[in-house]
Amino acid sequence: MSHISNQTFPKNFLWGGALAANQVEGAYREDGKGLSVADVLPDGIWGPIVYPPQGEYLKHNAVDFYHRYKGDIALLAEMGFKCLRTSIAWTRIFPKGDEEQPNEAGLQYYDNLFNELAKYGIEPLITLSHYEMPMHLVEQYGGWTNRKVISFFENFARTVFTRYKDKVKYWLTFNEINMILHAPFIAGGIRPDQINVTDQILYQAIHHQFVASASAVKMCHEIIPGSQVGCMIAGLPLYPLSPNPNDVLEVMKLERKNLFFSDVQVRGYYPSYIKRFFEENDIVIKMEDEDKEILKNTVDFISFSYYMSGCATANEELNIQSKANILSTVKNPTLPSSEWGWQIDPKGLRYTLNIFYDRYQKPLFITENGLGANDIVNEKGEIIDEYRISYLNDHLNEVREAIKDGVEVMGYTSWGCIDLVSQSSGELGKRYGFIYVDRHDNLTGSFERIKKKSFNWYKEVISSRGQNIK
Ligand code: BG6
């Protein structure tokens, strides 16, 4: 296996960056687009749901990628991107979600986008569902709690696979599918302000997503020969807070809450440990006869986001919570934190890659990683983001270590390669990009793009295949 002896990243490594339609495009009502869960959260996922929206929210115009994608893609190409991960906004294609016929203007937009990427030889990696469910499906059907939504999603997936079969080879089904446990509205279209979201409700919705995802994998393979479809998991490794065996078992229990999602999507069946959890919590999953067969359509690769690790303890008195994007974990006293309180742990990325590879022996793709920071434009108009370079350097160094460990890594797409609207807090002041966007939380700004210091650094990472990573 040649990749083991490589001292650096493989030649075909998919270097790039990641975006999501709802966090960059804006144009939230243009060309027939319908409202999605992303359009009704003025303050991010922890704030209220305001539907229909009242006034302008940051995401409504985001960073105007919808109109500026040509210039942005030229900048990504200048950095040498091999791959761009973004999502197709479901509501551009099916504004309400349950129509039979798609919205041609929406389809045309993504045709144009993929043509632009092709001009520079940038491979698209497309997420079907990145926290972007149509609001109509939420209001009329109860989101993913309703089995009918599977067929609406299948119609969406079939439509885009058929339309883009010559343009897109790499696909992801549900972004951070395990986050439905912590953010049922954005991840599952389930309104916690209207219903009591019990585990029974959540795990039934999860089952519907598993069936929809496996069905999409099957369709994609049939419609696009040679295509590759991945699952997408929020990676958050946990360490025991102490060597106490109770803490170790607590880690195992919590890790399995996440691994459950990759186990089903990678192995094609429910793991034995979840049965005990279901029994002890009176959860009964309603399955149709064909579900077990559909679930056997497993993914080709595993993708995950990685921003931080956390600790776990069985001792409730020591349960000091540390912030994370969607969920909280017990704070690790040995690690520093970002300005937003996310604990920085590059070695946790090597660890996660090895854990997934040992468990599944399938190729892995790091589809999100990055540092959200409050970038300052200095008097010369520059953004000297040394902290970001250092964060990415240290994480990429651990990716290289994992490759040396023998892990098959397909690629790395740094999150928010262009500044975008944060998911959890709904801000623009929390920036991830190599490219700064002049747009601010108070809805002012020219949308002008400025290359940050990290722009040239990442360009060199890509051109040298990581030789400048220390
Ligand atoms: C992941 C999501 O949870 O983390 C992204 O897939 C999100 O949509 C990213 O933006 C970073 O989180 P945040 O809250 O800083 O935007």
mmCIF file of N, CA and C in Angstrom, residues 302-419:
data_model
loop_
_atom_site.group_PDB
_atom_site.id
_atom_site.type_symbol
_atom_site.label_atom_id
_atom_site.label_comp_id
_atom_site.label_asym_id
_atom_site.label_seq_id
_atom_site.Cartn_x
_atom_site.Cartn_y
_atom_site.Cartn_z
ATOM 1 N N ILE A 302 -16.320 7.674 4.478
ATOM 2 C CA ILE A 302 -16.842 8.335 5.683
ATOM 3 C C ILE A 302 -16.253 9.731 5.739
ATOM 4 N N SER A 303 -17.113 10.727 5.825
ATOM 5 C CA SER A 303 -16.578 12.073 5.977
ATOM 6 C C SER A 303 -17.012 12.596 7.331
ATOM 7 N N PHE A 304 -16.233 13.535 7.834
ATOM 8 C CA PHE A 304 -16.582 14.077 9.149
ATOM 9 C C PHE A 304 -16.029 15.486 9.315
ATOM 10 N N SER A 305 -16.666 16.219 10.236
ATOM 11 C CA SER A 305 -16.149 17.536 10.617
ATOM 12 C C SER A 305 -15.332 17.326 11.875
ATOM 13 N N TYR A 306 -14.314 18.152 12.038
ATOM 14 C CA TYR A 306 -13.522 18.061 13.263
ATOM 15 C C TYR A 306 -13.072 19.450 13.691
ATOM 16 N N TYR A 307 -13.533 19.867 14.846
ATOM 17 C CA TYR A 307 -13.120 21.161 15.392
ATOM 18 C C TYR A 307 -12.487 21.022 16.765
ATOM 19 N N MET A 308 -12.876 20.015 17.500
ATOM 20 C CA MET A 308 -12.467 19.932 18.912
ATOM 21 C C MET A 308 -12.693 18.530 19.452
ATOM 22 N N SER A 309 -12.105 18.291 20.627
ATOM 23 C CA SER A 309 -12.416 17.066 21.359
ATOM 24 C C SER A 309 -13.064 17.480 22.668
ATOM 25 N N GLY A 310 -13.438 16.506 23.467
ATOM 26 C CA GLY A 310 -14.026 16.829 24.760
ATOM 27 C C GLY A 310 -13.731 15.721 25.747
ATOM 28 N N CYS A 311 -14.173 15.900 26.978
ATOM 29 C CA CYS A 311 -14.002 14.847 27.984
ATOM 30 C C CYS A 311 -15.376 14.372 28.438
ATOM 31 N N ALA A 312 -15.354 13.236 29.110
ATOM 32 C CA ALA A 312 -16.599 12.741 29.711
ATOM 33 C C ALA A 312 -16.279 12.191 31.084
ATOM 34 N N THR A 313 -17.228 12.330 31.977
ATOM 35 C CA THR A 313 -17.064 11.756 33.312
ATOM 36 C C THR A 313 -18.421 11.277 33.819
ATOM 37 N N ALA A 314 -18.359 10.239 34.653
ATOM 38 C CA ALA A 314 -19.595 9.748 35.260
ATOM 39 C C ALA A 314 -19.906 10.532 36.536
ATOM 40 N N ASN A 315 -18.936 11.345 36.970
ATOM 41 C CA ASN A 315 -19.100 12.105 38.204
ATOM 42 C C ASN A 315 -19.802 13.436 37.908
ATOM 43 N N GLU A 316 -21.045 13.533 38.337
ATOM 44 C CA GLU A 316 -21.833 14.718 37.953
ATOM 45 C C GLU A 316 -21.287 16.017 38.521
ATOM 46 N N GLU A 317 -20.588 15.903 39.665
ATOM 47 C CA GLU A 317 -20.041 17.134 40.263
ATOM 48 C C GLU A 317 -18.927 17.737 39.412
ATOM 49 N N LEU A 318 -18.253 16.896 38.622
ATOM 50 C CA LEU A 318 -17.143 17.397 37.805
ATOM 51 C C LEU A 318 -17.593 17.749 36.391
ATOM 52 N N ASN A 319 -18.873 17.695 36.201
ATOM 53 C CA ASN A 319 -19.420 17.881 34.863
ATOM 54 C C ASN A 319 -19.424 19.354 34.433
ATOM 55 N N ILE A 320 -18.207 19.919 34.278
ATOM 56 C CA ILE A 320 -18.108 21.331 33.891
ATOM 57 C C ILE A 320 -18.165 21.383 32.371
ATOM 58 N N GLN A 321 -19.182 22.014 31.843
ATOM 59 C CA GLN A 321 -19.379 21.970 30.388
ATOM 60 C C GLN A 321 -18.501 22.974 29.658
ATOM 61 N N SER A 322 -17.964 22.523 28.532
ATOM 62 C CA SER A 322 -17.187 23.404 27.677
ATOM 63 C C SER A 322 -17.996 23.610 26.408
ATOM 64 N N LYS A 323 -17.895 24.797 25.830
ATOM 65 C CA LYS A 323 -18.699 25.075 24.637
ATOM 66 C C LYS A 323 -18.225 24.294 23.424
ATOM 67 N N ALA A 324 -19.139 23.889 22.618
ATOM 68 C CA ALA A 324 -18.816 23.298 21.328
ATOM 69 C C ALA A 324 -19.879 23.833 20.381
ATOM 70 N N ASN A 325 -19.758 23.530 19.075
ATOM 71 C CA ASN A 325 -20.696 24.207 18.174
ATOM 72 C C ASN A 325 -22.146 23.867 18.461
ATOM 73 N N ILE A 326 -22.457 22.570 18.488
ATOM 74 C CA ILE A 326 -23.869 22.236 18.640
ATOM 75 C C ILE A 326 -24.141 21.565 19.978
ATOM 76 N N LEU A 327 -23.141 20.868 20.486
ATOM 77 C CA LEU A 327 -23.351 20.269 21.795
ATOM 78 C C LEU A 327 -22.227 20.675 22.729
ATOM 79 N N SER A 328 -22.387 20.385 23.999
ATOM 80 C CA SER A 328 -21.343 20.722 24.964
ATOM 81 C C SER A 328 -20.737 19.447 25.521
ATOM 82 N N THR A 329 -19.474 19.549 25.936
ATOM 83 C CA THR A 329 -18.820 18.384 26.544
ATOM 84 C C THR A 329 -18.140 18.857 27.825
ATOM 85 N N VAL A 330 -17.583 17.919 28.560
ATOM 86 C CA VAL A 330 -16.844 18.292 29.775
ATOM 87 C C VAL A 330 -15.491 18.857 29.357
ATOM 88 N N LYS A 331 -15.112 19.950 29.986
ATOM 89 C CA LYS A 331 -13.878 20.664 29.616
ATOM 90 C C LYS A 331 -12.633 19.832 29.907
ATOM 91 N N ASN A 332 -11.707 19.868 28.959
ATOM 92 C CA ASN A 332 -10.426 19.185 29.140
ATOM 93 C C ASN A 332 -9.436 20.195 29.726
ATOM 94 N N PRO A 333 -8.959 19.956 30.953
ATOM 95 C CA PRO A 333 -8.097 20.972 31.586
ATOM 96 C C PRO A 333 -6.739 21.141 30.904
ATOM 97 N N THR A 334 -6.380 20.231 29.989
ATOM 98 C CA THR A 334 -5.047 20.301 29.382
ATOM 99 C C THR A 334 -5.036 21.061 28.054
ATOM 100 N N LEU A 335 -6.195 21.494 27.585
ATOM 101 C CA LEU A 335 -6.233 22.074 26.236
ATOM 102 C C LEU A 335 -6.601 23.560 26.238
ATOM 103 N N PRO A 336 -6.032 24.328 25.282
ATOM 104 C CA PRO A 336 -6.460 25.729 25.128
ATOM 105 C C PRO A 336 -7.805 25.806 24.399
ATOM 106 N N SER A 337 -8.392 26.980 24.388
ATOM 107 C CA SER A 337 -9.694 27.150 23.710
ATOM 108 C C SER A 337 -9.639 28.315 22.732
ATOM 109 N N SER A 338 -10.532 28.284 21.764
ATOM 110 C CA SER A 338 -10.645 29.388 20.804
ATOM 111 C C SER A 338 -11.407 30.537 21.481
ATOM 112 N N GLU A 339 -11.495 31.663 20.773
ATOM 113 C CA GLU A 339 -12.244 32.808 21.315
ATOM 114 C C GLU A 339 -13.692 32.438 21.610
ATOM 115 N N TRP A 340 -14.191 31.423 20.911
ATOM 116 C CA TRP A 340 -15.577 30.998 21.116
ATOM 117 C C TRP A 340 -15.670 29.811 22.084
ATOM 118 N N GLY A 341 -14.553 29.517 22.754
ATOM 119 C CA GLY A 341 -14.567 28.489 23.789
ATOM 120 C C GLY A 341 -14.460 27.063 23.270
ATOM 121 N N TRP A 342 -14.131 26.891 21.980
ATOM 122 C CA TRP A 342 -13.982 25.536 21.450
ATOM 123 C C TRP A 342 -12.563 25.060 21.764
ATOM 124 N N GLN A 343 -12.446 23.876 22.324
ATOM 125 C CA GLN A 343 -11.124 23.399 22.750
ATOM 126 C C GLN A 343 -10.308 22.885 21.562
ATOM 127 N N ILE A 344 -9.076 23.392 21.493
ATOM 128 C CA ILE A 344 -8.231 23.123 20.322
ATOM 129 C C ILE A 344 -7.352 21.899 20.577
ATOM 130 N N ASP A 345 -7.484 20.885 19.725
ATOM 131 C CA ASP A 345 -6.804 19.611 19.961
ATOM 132 C C ASP A 345 -6.413 18.944 18.638
ATOM 133 N N PRO A 346 -5.290 19.374 18.033
ATOM 134 C CA PRO A 346 -4.885 18.776 16.753
ATOM 135 C C PRO A 346 -4.705 17.259 16.823
ATOM 136 N N LYS A 347 -4.157 16.768 17.930
ATOM 137 C CA LYS A 347 -3.921 15.319 18.032
ATOM 138 C C LYS A 347 -5.230 14.531 18.008
ATOM 139 N N GLY A 348 -6.291 15.180 18.454
ATOM 140 C CA GLY A 348 -7.602 14.529 18.418
ATOM 141 C C GLY A 348 -8.030 14.200 16.994
ATOM 142 N N LEU A 349 -7.479 14.926 16.019
ATOM 143 C CA LEU A 349 -7.830 14.642 14.626
ATOM 144 C C LEU A 349 -7.139 13.352 14.171
ATOM 145 N N ARG A 350 -5.865 13.200 14.532
ATOM 146 C CA ARG A 350 -5.170 11.944 14.201
ATOM 147 C C ARG A 350 -5.883 10.767 14.877
ATOM 148 N N TYR A 351 -6.253 10.993 16.124
ATOM 149 C CA TYR A 351 -6.939 9.957 16.893
ATOM 150 C C TYR A 351 -8.263 9.566 16.215
ATOM 151 N N THR A 352 -9.043 10.567 15.827
ATOM 152 C CA THR A 352 -10.343 10.304 15.193
ATOM 153 C C THR A 352 -10.169 9.542 13.873
ATOM 154 N N LEU A 353 -9.197 9.979 13.080
ATOM 155 C CA LEU A 353 -8.952 9.290 11.803
ATOM 156 C C LEU A 353 -8.628 7.818 12.055
ATOM 157 N N ASN A 354 -7.801 7.563 13.044
ATOM 158 C CA ASN A 354 -7.432 6.173 13.337
ATOM 159 C C ASN A 354 -8.601 5.359 13.881
ATOM 160 N N ILE A 355 -9.395 5.987 14.728
ATOM 161 C CA ILE A 355 -10.562 5.273 15.295
ATOM 162 C C ILE A 355 -11.515 4.856 14.176
ATOM 163 N N PHE A 356 -11.837 5.801 13.284
ATOM 164 C CA PHE A 356 -12.754 5.480 12.177
ATOM 165 C C PHE A 356 -12.143 4.416 11.259
ATOM 166 N N TYR A 357 -10.862 4.557 10.976
ATOM 167 C CA TYR A 357 -10.258 3.608 10.019
ATOM 168 C C TYR A 357 -10.150 2.212 10.619
ATOM 169 N N ASP A 358 -9.786 2.144 11.897
ATOM 170 C CA ASP A 358 -9.713 0.831 12.564
ATOM 171 C C ASP A 358 -11.081 0.159 12.562
ATOM 172 N N ARG A 359 -12.122 0.962 12.732
ATOM 173 C CA ARG A 359 -13.474 0.404 12.852
ATOM 174 C C ARG A 359 -14.040 -0.035 11.502
ATOM 175 N N TYR A 360 -13.739 0.728 10.438
ATOM 176 C CA TYR A 360 -14.423 0.477 9.166
ATOM 177 C C TYR A 360 -13.534 0.111 7.977
ATOM 178 N N GLN A 361 -12.255 0.441 8.019
ATOM 179 C CA GLN A 361 -11.355 0.243 6.859
ATOM 180 C C GLN A 361 -11.955 0.794 5.569
ATOM 181 N N LYS A 362 -12.529 1.976 5.668
ATOM 182 C CA LYS A 362 -13.060 2.668 4.477
ATOM 183 C C LYS A 362 -12.329 3.996 4.359
ATOM 184 N N PRO A 363 -12.235 4.540 3.138
ATOM 185 C CA PRO A 363 -11.576 5.828 2.989
ATOM 186 C C PRO A 363 -12.275 6.921 3.804
ATOM 187 N N LEU A 364 -11.484 7.859 4.276
ATOM 188 C CA LEU A 364 -12.015 8.945 5.112
ATOM 189 C C LEU A 364 -11.796 10.284 4.431
ATOM 190 N N PHE A 365 -12.669 11.221 4.714
ATOM 191 C CA PHE A 365 -12.563 12.554 4.127
ATOM 192 C C PHE A 365 -12.857 13.557 5.243
ATOM 193 N N ILE A 366 -11.898 14.453 5.493
ATOM 194 C CA ILE A 366 -12.139 15.496 6.506
ATOM 195 C C ILE A 366 -12.836 16.636 5.769
ATOM 196 N N THR A 367 -14.145 16.738 5.959
ATOM 197 C CA THR A 367 -14.900 17.700 5.151
ATOM 198 C C THR A 367 -15.147 19.020 5.878
ATOM 199 N N GLU A 368 -14.697 19.121 7.123
ATOM 200 C CA GLU A 368 -14.731 20.412 7.825
ATOM 201 C C GLU A 368 -13.661 20.410 8.896
ATOM 202 N N ASN A 369 -12.927 21.525 8.982
ATOM 203 C CA ASN A 369 -11.972 21.752 10.061
ATOM 204 C C ASN A 369 -11.543 23.208 9.903
ATOM 205 N N GLY A 370 -11.409 23.918 10.996
ATOM 206 C CA GLY A 370 -10.989 25.309 10.853
ATOM 207 C C GLY A 370 -11.163 26.070 12.149
ATOM 208 N N LEU A 371 -10.696 27.299 12.127
ATOM 209 C CA LEU A 371 -10.746 28.137 13.329
ATOM 210 C C LEU A 371 -11.641 29.347 13.092
ATOM 211 N N GLY A 372 -12.691 29.469 13.882
ATOM 212 C CA GLY A 372 -13.549 30.652 13.842
ATOM 213 C C GLY A 372 -12.900 31.729 14.700
ATOM 214 N N ALA A 373 -12.590 32.883 14.101
ATOM 215 C CA ALA A 373 -11.902 33.934 14.859
ATOM 216 C C ALA A 373 -12.424 35.296 14.431
ATOM 217 N N ASN A 374 -12.147 36.263 15.288
ATOM 218 C CA ASN A 374 -12.571 37.630 15.022
ATOM 219 C C ASN A 374 -11.439 38.347 14.284
ATOM 220 N N ASP A 375 -11.401 38.246 12.974
ATOM 221 C CA ASP A 375 -10.294 38.813 12.192
ATOM 222 C C ASP A 375 -10.375 40.340 12.154
ATOM 223 N N ILE A 376 -9.208 40.965 12.244
ATOM 224 C CA ILE A 376 -9.161 42.433 12.206
ATOM 225 C C ILE A 376 -8.423 42.884 10.941
ATOM 226 N N VAL A 377 -9.020 43.826 10.246
ATOM 227 C CA VAL A 377 -8.343 44.418 9.078
ATOM 228 C C VAL A 377 -7.471 45.562 9.609
ATOM 229 N N ASN A 378 -6.141 45.490 9.372
ATOM 230 C CA ASN A 378 -5.267 46.533 9.927
ATOM 231 C C ASN A 378 -5.272 47.798 9.059
ATOM 232 N N GLU A 379 -4.478 48.790 9.499
ATOM 233 C CA GLU A 379 -4.509 50.092 8.777
ATOM 234 C C GLU A 379 -4.075 49.948 7.329
ATOM 235 N N LYS A 380 -3.268 48.928 7.042
ATOM 236 C CA LYS A 380 -2.845 48.743 5.651
ATOM 237 C C LYS A 380 -3.877 47.940 4.844
ATOM 238 N N GLY A 381 -4.965 47.580 5.489
ATOM 239 C CA GLY A 381 -6.002 46.823 4.787
ATOM 240 C C GLY A 381 -5.699 45.318 4.737
ATOM 241 N N GLU A 382 -4.763 44.872 5.610
ATOM 242 C CA GLU A 382 -4.401 43.439 5.587
ATOM 243 C C GLU A 382 -5.026 42.697 6.770
ATOM 244 N N ILE A 383 -5.120 41.381 6.603
ATOM 245 C CA ILE A 383 -5.583 40.538 7.716
ATOM 246 C C ILE A 383 -4.478 39.529 7.971
ATOM 247 N N ILE A 384 -3.790 39.718 9.100
ATOM 248 C CA ILE A 384 -2.634 38.876 9.417
ATOM 249 C C ILE A 384 -3.121 37.771 10.369
ATOM 250 N N ASP A 385 -3.654 36.705 9.816
ATOM 251 C CA ASP A 385 -4.293 35.660 10.638
ATOM 252 C C ASP A 385 -3.328 34.510 10.949
ATOM 253 N N GLU A 386 -2.248 34.878 11.662
ATOM 254 C CA GLU A 386 -1.243 33.867 12.057
ATOM 255 C C GLU A 386 -1.882 32.734 12.867
ATOM 256 N N TYR A 387 -2.835 33.093 13.738
ATOM 257 C CA TYR A 387 -3.506 32.103 14.596
ATOM 258 C C TYR A 387 -4.192 31.023 13.762
ATOM 259 N N ARG A 388 -4.734 31.425 12.610
ATOM 260 C CA ARG A 388 -5.426 30.450 11.750
ATOM 261 C C ARG A 388 -4.402 29.537 11.074
ATOM 262 N N ILE A 389 -3.309 30.168 10.614
ATOM 263 C CA ILE A 389 -2.245 29.383 9.974
ATOM 264 C C ILE A 389 -1.749 28.345 10.965
ATOM 265 N N SER A 390 -1.542 28.781 12.200
ATOM 266 C CA SER A 390 -1.006 27.863 13.199
ATOM 267 C C SER A 390 -2.018 26.730 13.502
ATOM 268 N N TYR A 391 -3.294 27.074 13.616
ATOM 269 C CA TYR A 391 -4.329 26.051 13.866
ATOM 270 C C TYR A 391 -4.353 25.024 12.721
ATOM 271 N N LEU A 392 -4.386 25.529 11.491
ATOM 272 C CA LEU A 392 -4.502 24.612 10.346
ATOM 273 C C LEU A 392 -3.220 23.798 10.168
ATOM 274 N N ASN A 393 -2.086 24.458 10.366
ATOM 275 C CA ASN A 393 -0.804 23.768 10.266
ATOM 276 C C ASN A 393 -0.786 22.557 11.214
ATOM 277 N N ASP A 394 -1.160 22.818 12.471
ATOM 278 C CA ASP A 394 -1.074 21.755 13.478
ATOM 279 C C ASP A 394 -2.052 20.612 13.179
ATOM 280 N N HIS A 395 -3.209 20.950 12.658
ATOM 281 C CA HIS A 395 -4.179 19.892 12.324
ATOM 282 C C HIS A 395 -3.720 19.107 11.103
ATOM 283 N N LEU A 396 -3.205 19.820 10.108
ATOM 284 C CA LEU A 396 -2.748 19.103 8.902
ATOM 285 C C LEU A 396 -1.542 18.218 9.206
ATOM 286 N N ASN A 397 -0.728 18.682 10.138
ATOM 287 C CA ASN A 397 0.411 17.852 10.552
ATOM 288 C C ASN A 397 -0.082 16.513 11.107
ATOM 289 N N GLU A 398 -1.172 16.559 11.850
ATOM 290 C CA GLU A 398 -1.729 15.318 12.421
ATOM 291 C C GLU A 398 -2.424 14.470 11.349
ATOM 292 N N VAL A 399 -2.942 15.125 10.315
ATOM 293 C CA VAL A 399 -3.521 14.351 9.202
ATOM 294 C C VAL A 399 -2.384 13.566 8.545
ATOM 295 N N ARG A 400 -1.257 14.249 8.360
ATOM 296 C CA ARG A 400 -0.101 13.572 7.758
ATOM 297 C C ARG A 400 0.347 12.397 8.634
ATOM 298 N N GLU A 401 0.344 12.605 9.959
ATOM 299 C CA GLU A 401 0.714 11.502 10.866
ATOM 300 C C GLU A 401 -0.241 10.322 10.679
ATOM 301 N N ALA A 402 -1.526 10.627 10.546
ATOM 302 C CA ALA A 402 -2.515 9.548 10.375
ATOM 303 C C ALA A 402 -2.270 8.816 9.060
ATOM 304 N N ILE A 403 -1.895 9.566 8.032
ATOM 305 C CA ILE A 403 -1.601 8.924 6.740
ATOM 306 C C ILE A 403 -0.410 7.980 6.932
ATOM 307 N N LYS A 404 0.571 8.434 7.704
ATOM 308 C CA LYS A 404 1.720 7.558 7.992
ATOM 309 C C LYS A 404 1.300 6.345 8.823
ATOM 310 N N ASP A 405 0.268 6.529 9.646
ATOM 311 C CA ASP A 405 -0.255 5.390 10.427
ATOM 312 C C ASP A 405 -0.918 4.359 9.519
ATOM 313 N N GLY A 406 -1.163 4.746 8.269
ATOM 314 C CA GLY A 406 -1.790 3.806 7.336
ATOM 315 C C GLY A 406 -3.244 4.119 7.040
ATOM 316 N N VAL A 407 -3.725 5.256 7.550
ATOM 317 C CA VAL A 407 -5.121 5.618 7.315
ATOM 318 C C VAL A 407 -5.268 6.152 5.882
ATOM 319 N N GLU A 408 -6.321 5.714 5.209
ATOM 320 C CA GLU A 408 -6.586 6.186 3.843
ATOM 321 C C GLU A 408 -7.389 7.479 3.928
ATOM 322 N N VAL A 409 -6.769 8.592 3.601
ATOM 323 C CA VAL A 409 -7.471 9.878 3.668
ATOM 324 C C VAL A 409 -7.629 10.412 2.245
ATOM 325 N N MET A 410 -8.873 10.627 1.839
ATOM 326 C CA MET A 410 -9.136 11.072 0.457
ATOM 327 C C MET A 410 -8.890 12.555 0.256
ATOM 328 N N GLY A 411 -9.160 13.336 1.304
ATOM 329 C CA GLY A 411 -9.039 14.766 1.107
ATOM 330 C C GLY A 411 -9.317 15.540 2.375
ATOM 331 N N TYR A 412 -9.163 16.840 2.236
ATOM 332 C CA TYR A 412 -9.323 17.762 3.368
ATOM 333 C C TYR A 412 -9.937 19.052 2.836
ATOM 334 N N THR A 413 -11.136 19.387 3.289
ATOM 335 C CA THR A 413 -11.747 20.649 2.875
ATOM 336 C C THR A 413 -11.948 21.505 4.118
ATOM 337 N N SER A 414 -11.138 22.539 4.196
ATOM 338 C CA SER A 414 -11.167 23.428 5.350
ATOM 339 C C SER A 414 -12.501 24.173 5.390
ATOM 340 N N TRP A 415 -13.087 24.281 6.598
ATOM 341 C CA TRP A 415 -14.423 24.893 6.688
ATOM 342 C C TRP A 415 -14.381 26.396 6.426
ATOM 343 N N GLY A 416 -15.404 26.861 5.706
ATOM 344 C CA GLY A 416 -15.595 28.297 5.517
ATOM 345 C C GLY A 416 -14.404 28.943 4.833
ATOM 346 N N CYS A 417 -13.966 28.355 3.717
ATOM 347 C CA CYS A 417 -12.778 28.881 3.019
ATOM 348 C C CYS A 417 -12.976 30.343 2.610
ATOM 349 N N ILE A 418 -14.229 30.735 2.440
ATOM 350 C CA ILE A 418 -14.583 32.156 2.297
ATOM 351 C C ILE A 418 -15.389 32.469 3.556
ATOM 352 N N ASP A 419 -15.185 33.620 4.172
ATOM 353 C CA ASP A 419 -15.963 33.945 5.380
ATOM 354 C C ASP A 419 -17.455 33.721 5.113
#
